[in-house]
Every structure is written in C-alpha cells, then in structure tokens.
Coordinates of N, CA and C in Angstrom, one line a residue:
M1 N 94.1 -72.5 -36.9 CA 95.2 -72.6 -37.4 C 95.4 -70.9 -36.5
A2 N 96.5 -70.7 -35.7 CA 96.6 -69.6 -34.9 C 97.2 -68.7 -36.3
T3 N 96.6 -67.1 -35.8 CA 97.5 -66.4 -36.6 C 97.7 -65.7 -35.4
E4 N 99.3 -65.1 -35.5 CA 99.9 -64.1 -35.5 C 99.3 -62.5 -35.3
S5 N 99.7 -62.2 -34.5 CA 99.4 -60.5 -35.2 C 99.8 -60.0 -35.9
R6 N 100.1 -59.0 -37.2 CA 101.0 -58.5 -37.4 C 101.4 -56.8 -37.1
P7 N 102.7 -56.4 -37.6 CA 103.2 -55.5 -37.4 C 102.2 -54.4 -38.7
V8 N 102.1 -53.4 -38.2 CA 101.4 -52.5 -39.0 C 102.3 -52.1 -40.1
T9 N 103.2 -52.0 -40.2 CA 103.9 -51.6 -41.3 C 105.1 -52.4 -42.2
A10 N 104.6 -53.9 -42.1 CA 105.0 -54.8 -42.8 C 104.0 -54.3 -44.6
A11 N 105.1 -54.4 -45.4 CA 104.6 -54.6 -47.1 C 103.2 -55.1 -47.3
P12 N 102.1 -55.3 -47.6 CA 100.9 -55.7 -48.7 C 101.7 -56.8 -48.8
E13 N 102.4 -57.5 -49.7 CA 103.1 -58.3 -51.2 C 103.7 -59.1 -49.4
L14 N 104.4 -58.1 -48.0 CA 104.5 -59.8 -47.8 C 103.7 -60.0 -47.0
L15 N 102.4 -59.8 -46.7 CA 101.6 -60.1 -45.8 C 101.1 -61.4 -46.8
A16 N 100.6 -60.6 -48.5 CA 100.1 -61.8 -48.6 C 101.0 -63.2 -49.0
Y17 N 102.4 -63.2 -49.0 CA 103.5 -64.3 -49.8 C 102.9 -65.1 -47.8
V18 N 103.2 -64.5 -46.7 CA 102.7 -65.3 -45.4 C 101.1 -65.6 -45.1
D19 N 100.9 -65.5 -45.9 CA 99.7 -65.9 -45.9 C 99.3 -67.0 -47.2
G20 N 100.2 -67.0 -48.1 CA 100.5 -68.0 -48.7 C 100.9 -68.7 -48.6
L21 N 101.7 -68.6 -47.3 CA 102.8 -69.5 -46.9 C 102.0 -70.3 -45.6
R22 N 100.8 -70.3 -44.7 CA 100.0 -70.7 -44.3 C 99.2 -71.4 -45.1
A23 N 98.8 -70.8 -46.3 CA 97.4 -71.3 -47.1 C 98.1 -73.1 -47.2
D24 N 99.7 -73.2 -47.5 CA 100.5 -74.0 -48.2 C 100.5 -75.5 -47.4
A25 N 101.2 -74.1 -45.6 CA 101.1 -75.7 -44.6 C 99.7 -76.7 -44.3
D26 N 98.1 -75.5 -44.8 CA 97.0 -76.5 -44.5 C 97.1 -77.3 -45.2
R27 N 97.4 -77.3 -46.2 CA 97.0 -78.1 -48.3 C 98.1 -79.4 -47.4
M28 N 99.5 -78.6 -46.8 CA 101.0 -80.4 -46.7 C 99.6 -81.0 -45.6
D29 N 99.0 -80.6 -45.3 CA 98.5 -81.1 -43.4 C 97.2 -82.1 -44.1
G30 N 96.5 -81.6 -44.8 CA 96.1 -82.0 -45.5 C 96.5 -83.3 -46.2
Y31 N 97.6 -83.3 -47.2 CA 98.0 -84.0 -47.8 C 98.4 -85.7 -46.7
A32 N 99.2 -84.6 -45.9 CA 99.2 -85.8 -45.3 C 97.8 -86.8 -44.8
Q33 N 97.2 -86.1 -44.1 CA 95.6 -86.5 -44.0 C 95.7 -88.2 -45.0
R34 N 95.6 -87.8 -46.6 CA 94.8 -88.2 -47.6 C 95.6 -89.1 -47.7
L35 N 97.6 -89.0 -47.3 CA 98.0 -90.5 -48.0 C 98.1 -91.6 -46.3
R36 N 97.5 -90.8 -45.2 CA 97.4 -91.7 -44.5 C 96.5 -92.2 -44.5
G37 N 94.6 -91.8 -45.1 CA 94.1 -92.5 -45.5 C 93.8 -93.7 -46.2
A38 N 95.2 -93.4 -47.3 CA 95.2 -94.2 -48.3 C 95.9 -95.0 -47.8
A39 N 97.2 -95.4 -47.1 CA 97.9 -95.8 -46.0 C 96.8 -97.4 -45.8
E40 N 95.8 -96.7 -45.4 CA 94.9 -97.9 -44.0 C 94.2 -98.5 -44.7
R41 N 93.7 -98.0 -45.9 CA 92.7 -98.6 -46.9 C 93.6 -99.6 -47.5
L42 N 95.3 -99.3 -48.3 CA 96.0 -100.2 -48.8 C 95.7 -101.1 -48.1
G43 N 96.4 -101.1 -46.6 CA 96.7 -101.7 -45.2 C 95.5 -103.5 -45.5
G44 N 94.4 -102.7 -45.7 CA 93.5 -104.1 -45.8 C 92.4 -104.2 -47.0
C45 N 93.7 -104.0 -48.5 CA 93.4 -104.6 -49.4 C 94.7 -105.3 -49.7
A46 N 94.2 -106.7 -50.1 CA 94.9 -108.2 -50.3 C 95.9 -107.8 -51.3
G47 N 95.6 -107.0 -52.3 CA 96.1 -106.7 -53.9 C 97.7 -105.7 -53.8
A48 N 97.3 -104.5 -51.9 CA 98.5 -103.9 -52.0 C 100.1 -104.4 -51.8
P49 N 100.7 -104.1 -52.9 CA 102.3 -104.6 -52.2 C 102.2 -104.5 -50.7
E50 N 103.3 -104.6 -50.2 CA 103.5 -104.6 -48.8 C 104.7 -103.5 -48.4
W51 N 105.2 -102.9 -49.5 CA 105.4 -102.0 -48.7 C 105.5 -100.8 -48.9
S52 N 103.7 -100.7 -49.7 CA 102.8 -99.4 -50.0 C 103.1 -98.5 -48.5
G53 N 102.0 -99.3 -47.8 CA 101.3 -98.8 -46.3 C 103.0 -97.5 -46.0
A54 N 103.9 -98.6 -45.6 CA 105.5 -97.4 -45.4 C 105.0 -96.7 -45.8
A55 N 105.6 -97.0 -47.3 CA 106.6 -95.6 -48.0 C 104.8 -94.8 -48.1
L56 N 103.7 -94.7 -47.9 CA 102.6 -93.7 -48.0 C 103.0 -92.6 -46.3
D57 N 103.2 -93.4 -45.0 CA 103.4 -93.0 -44.0 C 104.5 -92.1 -44.2
R58 N 106.3 -92.5 -45.3 CA 106.8 -91.6 -44.9 C 106.7 -90.2 -46.0
Q59 N 105.6 -91.0 -47.2 CA 105.0 -89.3 -47.3 C 104.5 -88.4 -46.9
A60 N 103.1 -88.6 -45.6 CA 102.8 -88.1 -44.9 C 103.6 -87.3 -43.7
T61 N 104.1 -88.3 -43.3 CA 105.2 -87.6 -42.3 C 106.2 -86.6 -43.3
A62 N 106.4 -86.4 -44.1 CA 107.6 -85.6 -45.0 C 106.4 -84.6 -45.2
C63 N 105.0 -84.9 -45.4 CA 104.1 -82.9 -45.4 C 104.1 -83.1 -44.7
V64 N 103.9 -83.9 -43.3 CA 103.4 -82.7 -41.7 C 104.9 -81.2 -41.4
T65 N 106.1 -82.5 -42.1 CA 107.4 -81.6 -41.7 C 107.4 -80.4 -43.0
A66 N 106.8 -80.3 -43.9 CA 106.7 -79.4 -44.4 C 106.2 -78.5 -44.5
A67 N 104.8 -78.9 -43.4 CA 103.4 -78.3 -42.8 C 103.9 -77.0 -42.2
V68 N 105.2 -77.7 -40.7 CA 105.9 -77.3 -40.0 C 106.5 -75.9 -40.6
Q69 N 107.6 -76.5 -41.5 CA 108.6 -75.6 -41.5 C 107.6 -74.9 -42.5
L70 N 107.0 -74.8 -43.6 CA 106.6 -73.6 -44.1 C 105.6 -72.8 -42.4
R71 N 105.0 -73.2 -41.9 CA 104.5 -71.6 -40.6 C 105.7 -71.5 -40.0
A72 N 106.7 -71.9 -39.4 CA 107.5 -71.2 -39.3 C 108.5 -70.2 -40.1
A73 N 108.7 -70.5 -41.0 CA 108.8 -69.4 -42.3 C 108.6 -68.7 -42.3
A74 N 106.5 -68.4 -42.2 CA 105.7 -66.8 -42.0 C 106.3 -66.5 -41.2
T75 N 106.4 -67.2 -39.9 CA 106.6 -66.4 -37.9 C 108.0 -65.9 -38.7
A76 N 108.5 -66.7 -39.2 CA 110.0 -65.6 -39.0 C 109.7 -64.1 -40.4
L77 N 108.6 -64.9 -41.5 CA 109.4 -63.2 -41.9 C 108.6 -62.4 -41.5
L78 N 107.1 -62.7 -40.9 CA 106.4 -61.2 -40.2 C 107.5 -60.9 -38.9
A79 N 108.2 -61.7 -38.4 CA 109.8 -61.6 -37.3 C 110.2 -60.3 -37.6
H80 N 110.5 -60.9 -38.8 CA 111.9 -59.7 -39.7 C 111.3 -58.0 -39.7
A81 N 109.6 -58.0 -41.0 CA 109.4 -57.5 -40.8 C 108.7 -56.2 -39.6
A82 N 109.2 -57.0 -38.4 CA 108.1 -56.2 -37.6 C 110.0 -55.5 -36.6
E83 N 110.9 -55.9 -37.0 CA 112.1 -55.0 -37.0 C 112.3 -53.8 -37.4

C-alpha cells in the first residue's frame, strides 16, 4: 500500500480517519481475494449452483471498487487538509 505524505497541519483525528479508510480498503481487497478463491473452489464442486461463481465474482468486483473508492476518499481528505 502506497502512502502519501501527510500535511503537518492536519488534525490527528483526520489522520486517524485516513488511516482507518486505508485499512478498510485493504480489508476490502482481502475480501475480494477470498471471494474469488471461494468462486474457484466452488467451480470444481459438482453440487454447487451454476450461478454461484458469477455471483461471487460480482461481489469480489464490488469489493475492489469499494477499496478504490476508500483510497480515493483518503487521498481527498489529505488534499483537503493541505489546503
């Protein structure tokens, strides 16, 4: 995870919030990996519903999108604090 430089004048509460957003983004990336792994495992399971792999992949994609948005929000908050 790349970290941007932080403005010296940013409130500690804001910096903690930014750190929280980044941690949430990392967590969402982890969820995406787990969902894709589950989809792969279910793909080889004869009893799994045919639709399950596609549903898990859609959820994984949503997790990746959320991670990108959380990182963008963290970056925007830091930029705002630097103004």
